[in-house]
Coordinates of C-alpha atoms in Angstrom, one line a residue:
Chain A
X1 CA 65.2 128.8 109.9
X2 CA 67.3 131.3 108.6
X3 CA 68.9 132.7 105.6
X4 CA 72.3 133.8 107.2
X5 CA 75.3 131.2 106.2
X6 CA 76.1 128.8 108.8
X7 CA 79.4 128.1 109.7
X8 CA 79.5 124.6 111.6
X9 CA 82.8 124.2 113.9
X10 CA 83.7 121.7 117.3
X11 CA 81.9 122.0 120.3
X12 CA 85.1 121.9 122.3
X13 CA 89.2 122.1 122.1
X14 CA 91.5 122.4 124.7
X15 CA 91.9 126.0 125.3
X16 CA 95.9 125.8 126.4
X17 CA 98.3 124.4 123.9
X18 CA 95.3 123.4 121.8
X19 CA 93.9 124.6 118.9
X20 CA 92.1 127.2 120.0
X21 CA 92.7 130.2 117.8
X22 CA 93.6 127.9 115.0
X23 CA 90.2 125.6 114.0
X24 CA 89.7 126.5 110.6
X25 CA 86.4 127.6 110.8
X26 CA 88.4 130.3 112.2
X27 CA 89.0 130.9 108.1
X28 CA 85.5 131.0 107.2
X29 CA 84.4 133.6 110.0
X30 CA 87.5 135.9 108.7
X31 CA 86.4 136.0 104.9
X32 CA 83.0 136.6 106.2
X33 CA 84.0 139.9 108.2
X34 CA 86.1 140.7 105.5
X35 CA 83.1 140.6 103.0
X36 CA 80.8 142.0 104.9
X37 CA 78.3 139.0 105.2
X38 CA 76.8 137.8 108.6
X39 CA 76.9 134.9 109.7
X40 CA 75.9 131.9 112.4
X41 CA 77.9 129.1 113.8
X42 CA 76.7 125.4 114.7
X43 CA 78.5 122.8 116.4
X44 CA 79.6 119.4 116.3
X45 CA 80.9 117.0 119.1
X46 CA 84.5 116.6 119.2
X47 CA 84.2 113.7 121.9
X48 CA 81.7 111.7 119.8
X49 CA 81.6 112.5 116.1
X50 CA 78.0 112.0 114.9
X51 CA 76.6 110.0 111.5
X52 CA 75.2 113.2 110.9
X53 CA 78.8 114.9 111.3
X54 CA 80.4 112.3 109.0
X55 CA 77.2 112.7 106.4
X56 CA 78.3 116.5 106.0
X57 CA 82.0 116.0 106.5
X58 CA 83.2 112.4 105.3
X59 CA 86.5 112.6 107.0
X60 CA 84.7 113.7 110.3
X61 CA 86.7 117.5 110.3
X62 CA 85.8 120.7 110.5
X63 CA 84.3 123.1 109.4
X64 CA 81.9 123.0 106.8
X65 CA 78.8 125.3 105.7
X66 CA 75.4 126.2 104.5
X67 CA 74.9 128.9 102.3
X68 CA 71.3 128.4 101.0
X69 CA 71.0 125.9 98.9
X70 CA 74.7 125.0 98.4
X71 CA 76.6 122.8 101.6
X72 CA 80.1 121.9 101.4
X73 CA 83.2 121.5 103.4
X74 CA 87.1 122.1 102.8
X75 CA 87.6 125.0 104.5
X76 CA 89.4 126.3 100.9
X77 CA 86.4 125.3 99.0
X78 CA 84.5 127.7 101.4
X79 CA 86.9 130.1 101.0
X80 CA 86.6 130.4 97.1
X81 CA 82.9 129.7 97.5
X82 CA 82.8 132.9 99.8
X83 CA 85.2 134.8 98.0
X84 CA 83.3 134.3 94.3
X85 CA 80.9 137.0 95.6
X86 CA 83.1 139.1 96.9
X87 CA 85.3 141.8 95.6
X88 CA 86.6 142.5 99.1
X89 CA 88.2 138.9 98.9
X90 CA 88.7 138.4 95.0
X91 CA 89.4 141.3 92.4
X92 CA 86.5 141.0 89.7
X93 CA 88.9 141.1 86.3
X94 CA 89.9 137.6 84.7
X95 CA 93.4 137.7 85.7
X96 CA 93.1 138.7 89.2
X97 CA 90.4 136.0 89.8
X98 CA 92.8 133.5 87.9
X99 CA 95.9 134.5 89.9
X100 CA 93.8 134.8 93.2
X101 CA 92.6 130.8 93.0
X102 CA 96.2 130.1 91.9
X103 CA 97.6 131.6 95.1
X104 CA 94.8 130.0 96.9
X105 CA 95.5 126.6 95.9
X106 CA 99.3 127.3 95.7
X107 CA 99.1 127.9 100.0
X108 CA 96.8 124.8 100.5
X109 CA 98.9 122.2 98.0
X110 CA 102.4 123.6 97.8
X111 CA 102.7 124.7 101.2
X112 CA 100.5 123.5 103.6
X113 CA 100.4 120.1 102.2
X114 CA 104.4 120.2 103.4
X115 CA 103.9 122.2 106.2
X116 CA 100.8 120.1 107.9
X117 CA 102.4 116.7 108.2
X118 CA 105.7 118.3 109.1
X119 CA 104.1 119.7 112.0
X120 CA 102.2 116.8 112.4
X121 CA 105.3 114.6 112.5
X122 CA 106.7 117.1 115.3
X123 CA 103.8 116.7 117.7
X124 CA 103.5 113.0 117.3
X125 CA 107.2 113.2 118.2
X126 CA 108.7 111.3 115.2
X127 CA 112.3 109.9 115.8
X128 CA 113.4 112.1 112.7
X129 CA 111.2 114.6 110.5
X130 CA 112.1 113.3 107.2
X131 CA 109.8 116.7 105.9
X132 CA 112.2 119.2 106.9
X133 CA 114.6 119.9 104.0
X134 CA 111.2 119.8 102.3
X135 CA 109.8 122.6 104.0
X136 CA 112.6 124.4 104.4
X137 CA 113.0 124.9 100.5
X138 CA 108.6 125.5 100.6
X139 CA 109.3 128.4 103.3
X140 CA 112.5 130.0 101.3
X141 CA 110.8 130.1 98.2
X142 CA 107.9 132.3 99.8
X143 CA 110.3 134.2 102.1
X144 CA 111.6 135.4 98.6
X145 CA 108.3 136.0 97.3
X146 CA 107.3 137.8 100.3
X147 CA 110.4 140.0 100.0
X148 CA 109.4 141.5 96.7
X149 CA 105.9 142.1 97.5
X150 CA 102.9 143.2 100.1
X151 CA 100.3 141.0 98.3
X152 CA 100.3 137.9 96.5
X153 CA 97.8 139.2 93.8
X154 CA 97.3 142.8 92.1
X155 CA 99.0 144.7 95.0
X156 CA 95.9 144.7 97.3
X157 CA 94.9 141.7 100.1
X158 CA 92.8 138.6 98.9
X159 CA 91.9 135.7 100.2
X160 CA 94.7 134.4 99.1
X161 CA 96.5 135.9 101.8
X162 CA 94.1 135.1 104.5
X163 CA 95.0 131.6 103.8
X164 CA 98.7 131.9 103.5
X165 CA 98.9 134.1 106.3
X166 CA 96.9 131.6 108.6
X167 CA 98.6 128.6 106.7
X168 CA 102.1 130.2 108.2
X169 CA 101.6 131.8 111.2
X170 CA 101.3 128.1 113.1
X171 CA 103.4 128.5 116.2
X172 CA 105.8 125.6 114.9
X173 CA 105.8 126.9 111.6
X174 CA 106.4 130.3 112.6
X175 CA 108.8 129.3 114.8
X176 CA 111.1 127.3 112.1
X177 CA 113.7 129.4 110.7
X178 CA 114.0 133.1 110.2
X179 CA 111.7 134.6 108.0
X180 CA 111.8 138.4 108.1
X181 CA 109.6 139.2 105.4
X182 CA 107.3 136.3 106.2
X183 CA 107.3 137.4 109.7
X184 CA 106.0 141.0 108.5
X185 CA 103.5 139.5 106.3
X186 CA 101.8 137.3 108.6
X187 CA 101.6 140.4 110.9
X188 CA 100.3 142.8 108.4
X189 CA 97.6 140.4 107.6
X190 CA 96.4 139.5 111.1
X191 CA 96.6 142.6 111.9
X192 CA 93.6 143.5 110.0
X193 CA 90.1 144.0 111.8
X194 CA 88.6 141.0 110.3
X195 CA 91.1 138.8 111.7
X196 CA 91.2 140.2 115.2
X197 CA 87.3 140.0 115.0
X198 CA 87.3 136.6 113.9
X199 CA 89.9 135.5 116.0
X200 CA 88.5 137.1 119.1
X201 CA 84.8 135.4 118.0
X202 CA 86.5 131.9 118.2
X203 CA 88.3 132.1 121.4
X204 CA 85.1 133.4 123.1
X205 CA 83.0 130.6 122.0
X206 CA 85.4 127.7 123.2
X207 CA 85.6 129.8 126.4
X208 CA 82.3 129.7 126.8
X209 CA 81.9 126.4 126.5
X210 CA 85.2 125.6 128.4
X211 CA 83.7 127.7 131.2
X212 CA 80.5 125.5 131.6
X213 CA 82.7 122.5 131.9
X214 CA 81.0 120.8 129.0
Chain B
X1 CA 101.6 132.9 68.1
X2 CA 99.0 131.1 69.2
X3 CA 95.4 131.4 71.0
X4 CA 95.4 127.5 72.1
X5 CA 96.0 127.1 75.8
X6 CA 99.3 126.3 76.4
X7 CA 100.4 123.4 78.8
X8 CA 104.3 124.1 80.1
X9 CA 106.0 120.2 81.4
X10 CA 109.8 119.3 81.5
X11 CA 111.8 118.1 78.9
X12 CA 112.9 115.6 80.4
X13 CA 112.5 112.7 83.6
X14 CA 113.5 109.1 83.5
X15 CA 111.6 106.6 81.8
X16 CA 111.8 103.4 84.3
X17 CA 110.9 104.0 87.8
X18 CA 110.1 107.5 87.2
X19 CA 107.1 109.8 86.9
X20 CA 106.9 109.5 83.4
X21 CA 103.1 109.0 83.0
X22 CA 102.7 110.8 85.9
X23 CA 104.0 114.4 85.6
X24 CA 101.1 116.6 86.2
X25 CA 100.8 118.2 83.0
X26 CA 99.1 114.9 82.7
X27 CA 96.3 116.6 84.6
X28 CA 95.8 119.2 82.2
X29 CA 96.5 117.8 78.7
X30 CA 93.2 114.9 80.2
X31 CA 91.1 117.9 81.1
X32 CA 91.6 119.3 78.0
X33 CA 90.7 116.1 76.3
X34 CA 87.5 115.9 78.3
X35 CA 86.9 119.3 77.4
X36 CA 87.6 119.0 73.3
X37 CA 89.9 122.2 74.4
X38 CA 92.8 122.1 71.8
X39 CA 96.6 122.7 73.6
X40 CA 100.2 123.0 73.3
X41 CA 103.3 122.0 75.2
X42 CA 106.2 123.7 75.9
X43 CA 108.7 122.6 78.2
X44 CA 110.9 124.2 80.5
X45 CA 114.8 122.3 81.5
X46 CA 114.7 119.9 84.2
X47 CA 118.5 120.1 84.5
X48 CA 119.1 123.5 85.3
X49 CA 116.2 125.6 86.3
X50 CA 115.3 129.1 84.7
X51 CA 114.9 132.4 86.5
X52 CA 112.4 132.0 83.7
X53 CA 110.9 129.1 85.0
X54 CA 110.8 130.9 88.2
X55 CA 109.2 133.5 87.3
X56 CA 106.7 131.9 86.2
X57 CA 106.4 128.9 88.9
X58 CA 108.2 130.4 92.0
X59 CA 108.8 126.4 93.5
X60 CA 110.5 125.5 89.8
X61 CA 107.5 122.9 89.4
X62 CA 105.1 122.1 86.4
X63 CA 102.7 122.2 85.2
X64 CA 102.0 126.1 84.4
X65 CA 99.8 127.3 81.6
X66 CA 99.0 130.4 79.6
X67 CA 95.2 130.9 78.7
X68 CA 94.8 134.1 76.7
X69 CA 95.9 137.3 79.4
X70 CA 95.8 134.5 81.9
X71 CA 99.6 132.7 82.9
X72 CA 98.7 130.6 86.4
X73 CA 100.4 127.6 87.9
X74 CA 99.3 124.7 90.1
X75 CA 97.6 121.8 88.2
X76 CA 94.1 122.5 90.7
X77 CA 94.0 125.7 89.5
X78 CA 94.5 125.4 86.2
X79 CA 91.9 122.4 86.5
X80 CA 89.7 124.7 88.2
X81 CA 90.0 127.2 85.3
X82 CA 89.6 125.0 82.7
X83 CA 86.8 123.0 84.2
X84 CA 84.7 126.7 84.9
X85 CA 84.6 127.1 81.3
X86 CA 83.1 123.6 80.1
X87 CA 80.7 121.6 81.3
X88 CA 81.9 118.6 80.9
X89 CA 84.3 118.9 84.0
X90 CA 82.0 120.8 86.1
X91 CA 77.9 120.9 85.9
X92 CA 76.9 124.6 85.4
X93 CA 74.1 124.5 87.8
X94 CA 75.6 125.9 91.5
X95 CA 75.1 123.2 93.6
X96 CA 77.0 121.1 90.9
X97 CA 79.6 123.5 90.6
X98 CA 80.1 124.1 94.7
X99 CA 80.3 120.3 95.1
X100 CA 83.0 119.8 92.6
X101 CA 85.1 122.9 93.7
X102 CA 84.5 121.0 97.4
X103 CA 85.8 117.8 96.1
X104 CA 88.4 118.9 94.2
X105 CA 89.9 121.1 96.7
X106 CA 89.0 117.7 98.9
X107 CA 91.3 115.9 96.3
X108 CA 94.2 118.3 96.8
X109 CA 94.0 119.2 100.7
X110 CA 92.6 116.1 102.9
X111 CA 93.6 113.4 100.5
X112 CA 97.0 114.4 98.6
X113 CA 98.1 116.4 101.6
X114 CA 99.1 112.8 103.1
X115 CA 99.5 110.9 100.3
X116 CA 102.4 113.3 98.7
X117 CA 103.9 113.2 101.9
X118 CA 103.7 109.6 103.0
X119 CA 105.3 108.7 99.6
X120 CA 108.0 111.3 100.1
X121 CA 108.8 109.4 103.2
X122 CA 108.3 106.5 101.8
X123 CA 110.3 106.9 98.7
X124 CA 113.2 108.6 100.5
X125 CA 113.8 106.1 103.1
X126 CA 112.6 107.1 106.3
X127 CA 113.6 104.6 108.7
X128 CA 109.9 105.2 110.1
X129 CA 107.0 106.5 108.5
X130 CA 105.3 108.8 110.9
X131 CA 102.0 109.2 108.5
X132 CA 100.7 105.9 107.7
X133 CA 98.4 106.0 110.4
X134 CA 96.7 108.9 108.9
X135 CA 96.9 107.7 105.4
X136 CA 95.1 104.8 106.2
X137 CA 92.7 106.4 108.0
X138 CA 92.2 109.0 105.1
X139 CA 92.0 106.1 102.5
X140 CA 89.2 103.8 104.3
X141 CA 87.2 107.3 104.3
X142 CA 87.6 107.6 100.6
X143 CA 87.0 103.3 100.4
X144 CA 83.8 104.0 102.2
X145 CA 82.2 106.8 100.0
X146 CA 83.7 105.2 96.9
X147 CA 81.9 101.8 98.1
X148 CA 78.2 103.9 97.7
X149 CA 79.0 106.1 94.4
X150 CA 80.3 105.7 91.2
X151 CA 81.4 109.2 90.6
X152 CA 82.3 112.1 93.2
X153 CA 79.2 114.8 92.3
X154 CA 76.1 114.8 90.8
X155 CA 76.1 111.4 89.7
X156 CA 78.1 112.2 86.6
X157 CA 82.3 112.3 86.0
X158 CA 83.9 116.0 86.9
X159 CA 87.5 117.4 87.4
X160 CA 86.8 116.2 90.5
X161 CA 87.1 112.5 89.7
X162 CA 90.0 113.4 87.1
X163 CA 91.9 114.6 90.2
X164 CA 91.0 112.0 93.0
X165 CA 91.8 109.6 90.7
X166 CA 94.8 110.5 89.7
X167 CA 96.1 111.6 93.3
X168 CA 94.8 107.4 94.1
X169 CA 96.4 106.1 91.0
X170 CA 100.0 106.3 92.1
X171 CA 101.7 103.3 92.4
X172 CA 102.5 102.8 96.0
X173 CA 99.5 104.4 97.2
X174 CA 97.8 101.9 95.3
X175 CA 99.4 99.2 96.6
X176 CA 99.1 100.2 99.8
X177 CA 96.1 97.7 101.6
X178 CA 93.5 96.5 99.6
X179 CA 90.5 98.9 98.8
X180 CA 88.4 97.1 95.9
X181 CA 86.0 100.2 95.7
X182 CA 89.0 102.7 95.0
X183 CA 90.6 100.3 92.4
X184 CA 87.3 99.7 90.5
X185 CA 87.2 103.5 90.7
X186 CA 90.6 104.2 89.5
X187 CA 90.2 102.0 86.9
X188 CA 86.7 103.3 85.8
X189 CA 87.9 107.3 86.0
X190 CA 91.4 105.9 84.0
X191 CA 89.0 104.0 81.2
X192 CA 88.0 107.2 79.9
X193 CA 89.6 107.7 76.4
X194 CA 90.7 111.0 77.4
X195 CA 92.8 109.9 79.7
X196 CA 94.5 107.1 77.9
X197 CA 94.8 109.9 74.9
X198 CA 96.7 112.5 77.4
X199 CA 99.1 109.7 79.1
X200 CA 100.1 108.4 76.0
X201 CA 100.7 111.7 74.8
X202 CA 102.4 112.8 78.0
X203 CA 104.9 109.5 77.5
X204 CA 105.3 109.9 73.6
X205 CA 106.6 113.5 74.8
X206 CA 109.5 111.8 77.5
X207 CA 110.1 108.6 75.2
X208 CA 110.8 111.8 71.8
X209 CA 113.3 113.1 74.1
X210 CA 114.8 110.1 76.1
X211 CA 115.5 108.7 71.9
X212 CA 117.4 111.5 71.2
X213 CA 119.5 111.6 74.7
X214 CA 118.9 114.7 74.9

């Protein structure tokens, strides 16, 4: 038994032009170095997904935690459930919290909910990507945003950019237009030692199990 | 001046075969209902967007709403704000409260994150539509929980439901295969008088300006 919060992730994903680096548990271990708050990871299978899996994750994804008493999944939901207790992730006064969920939801609903299925649509090789102009107006908007400021909320990081910033940097994302100022942003938030940690804590444990052969 | 919350929409969208009855200041006006939260509406042009309207929504979308010092857009968020505050969208116990932030950000990220898109397609022609699979597969997920529960969390209506159901309730989504336990859900969530008091106030608000032809 233990007290720390447990992050649950895949047992296993192709380490080359895989996920690797991108499974959103990824998220989860980020806010948690940024906050300050240890933390252990469990695993599911990817090959067989488990009745238990689907009992703590209905649509049989990942990831999804424990923190004491409270168990949930989304990796946003964790996100805001994380960042609640933390100023690190969330600035304390009503307006920053306010415009920190707003930001938080905006990258998950206005963005990501174009730039997901485009993306999905280009790797399942669809004849035509009917998301595109779609997108394209999603990205410009924030390229203008980004333009004008460091930070989405009260001039300091949030998790509100951890999510952005992982919601765009996706290699095909990334890779879609020209984006100067988006460009910067995602570097100036991945750069930071939470990220690098994080990161760098996912890639060694699918390695590890890549090297067993499991 | 006033303290009420206030609820920005368009002035305007077609009446037939439009989303009239489903703009998503809908969203808010039927939280506010559930709440007994008293609100205004202003609207902002649909014809030619505002660097107003901008400013305040940076994709030119509604809803957005002012709350005191608070001004946030994104209907989740604003759902999420008004549902932290009354507990009649969200139980005030933590579990309660973690399960229904889970499940709405479940609403907005696994569930309407294919479903916006897949209608887009959908409803703009695409010779193929690259995302049914997925839908389908997100929808039988939802059909299966929605088969063992009446409500989302805690045995008991939240923002949760408000949302699901109304990310289920559009019309080709609806009509797309046959999912008895998400239609008696639908229907169920959509009973409530506080919905039916929100969409016929969100339609008496497009039928006051379609009369005028303005």
């Amino acid at each position: 038994m233990t007290d720390k919060l447990e992050i649950w992730t895949l047992d296993w994903v192709p380490m080359t032009n895989g996920p690797a680096g991108f499974v959103r548990d990824l998220r989860l271990r980020w806010a948690c170095e940024e906050a300050g708050i240890s933390y252990d990871v469990s695993t599911v299978p990817l090959a067989e997904k488990t009745s238990e899996h689907f009992s703590r994750q209905p649509f049989g994804q990942v990831p999804f935690i424990k923190d004491g008493e409270i168990e949930i999944f989304e990796s946003g939901a964790c996100l805001l459930h994380i960042a609640r207790k933390n100023e690190n992730l969330m600035p304390g006064d009503p307006v920053g919290e306010a415009e920190t969920l707003q930001w938080t939801i905006a990258a998950l609903n206005s963005v990501e909910m174009v730039s997901v299925p485009w993306w999905f649509l280009e790797i399942t090789g669809a004849k035509e990507n009917g998301l595109t102009d779609w997108l394209e107006s999603r990205l410009s908007h924030i390229e203008g945003l980004l333009s004008e400021r460091e930070w989405l909320v009260s001039d300091r990081f949030t998790v509100a950019d951890l999510l952005l910033a992982d919601v765009l940097r996706v290699k095909k994302i990334r890779s879609f237009g020209d984006r100067p100022a988006s460009e910067a942003y995602i570097q100036r938030v991945t750069d930071r030692p939470a990220f690098q940690k994080a990161h760098t804590a996912q890639m060694a444990h699918f390695q590890a199990v890549d090297a067993t052969g499991n």
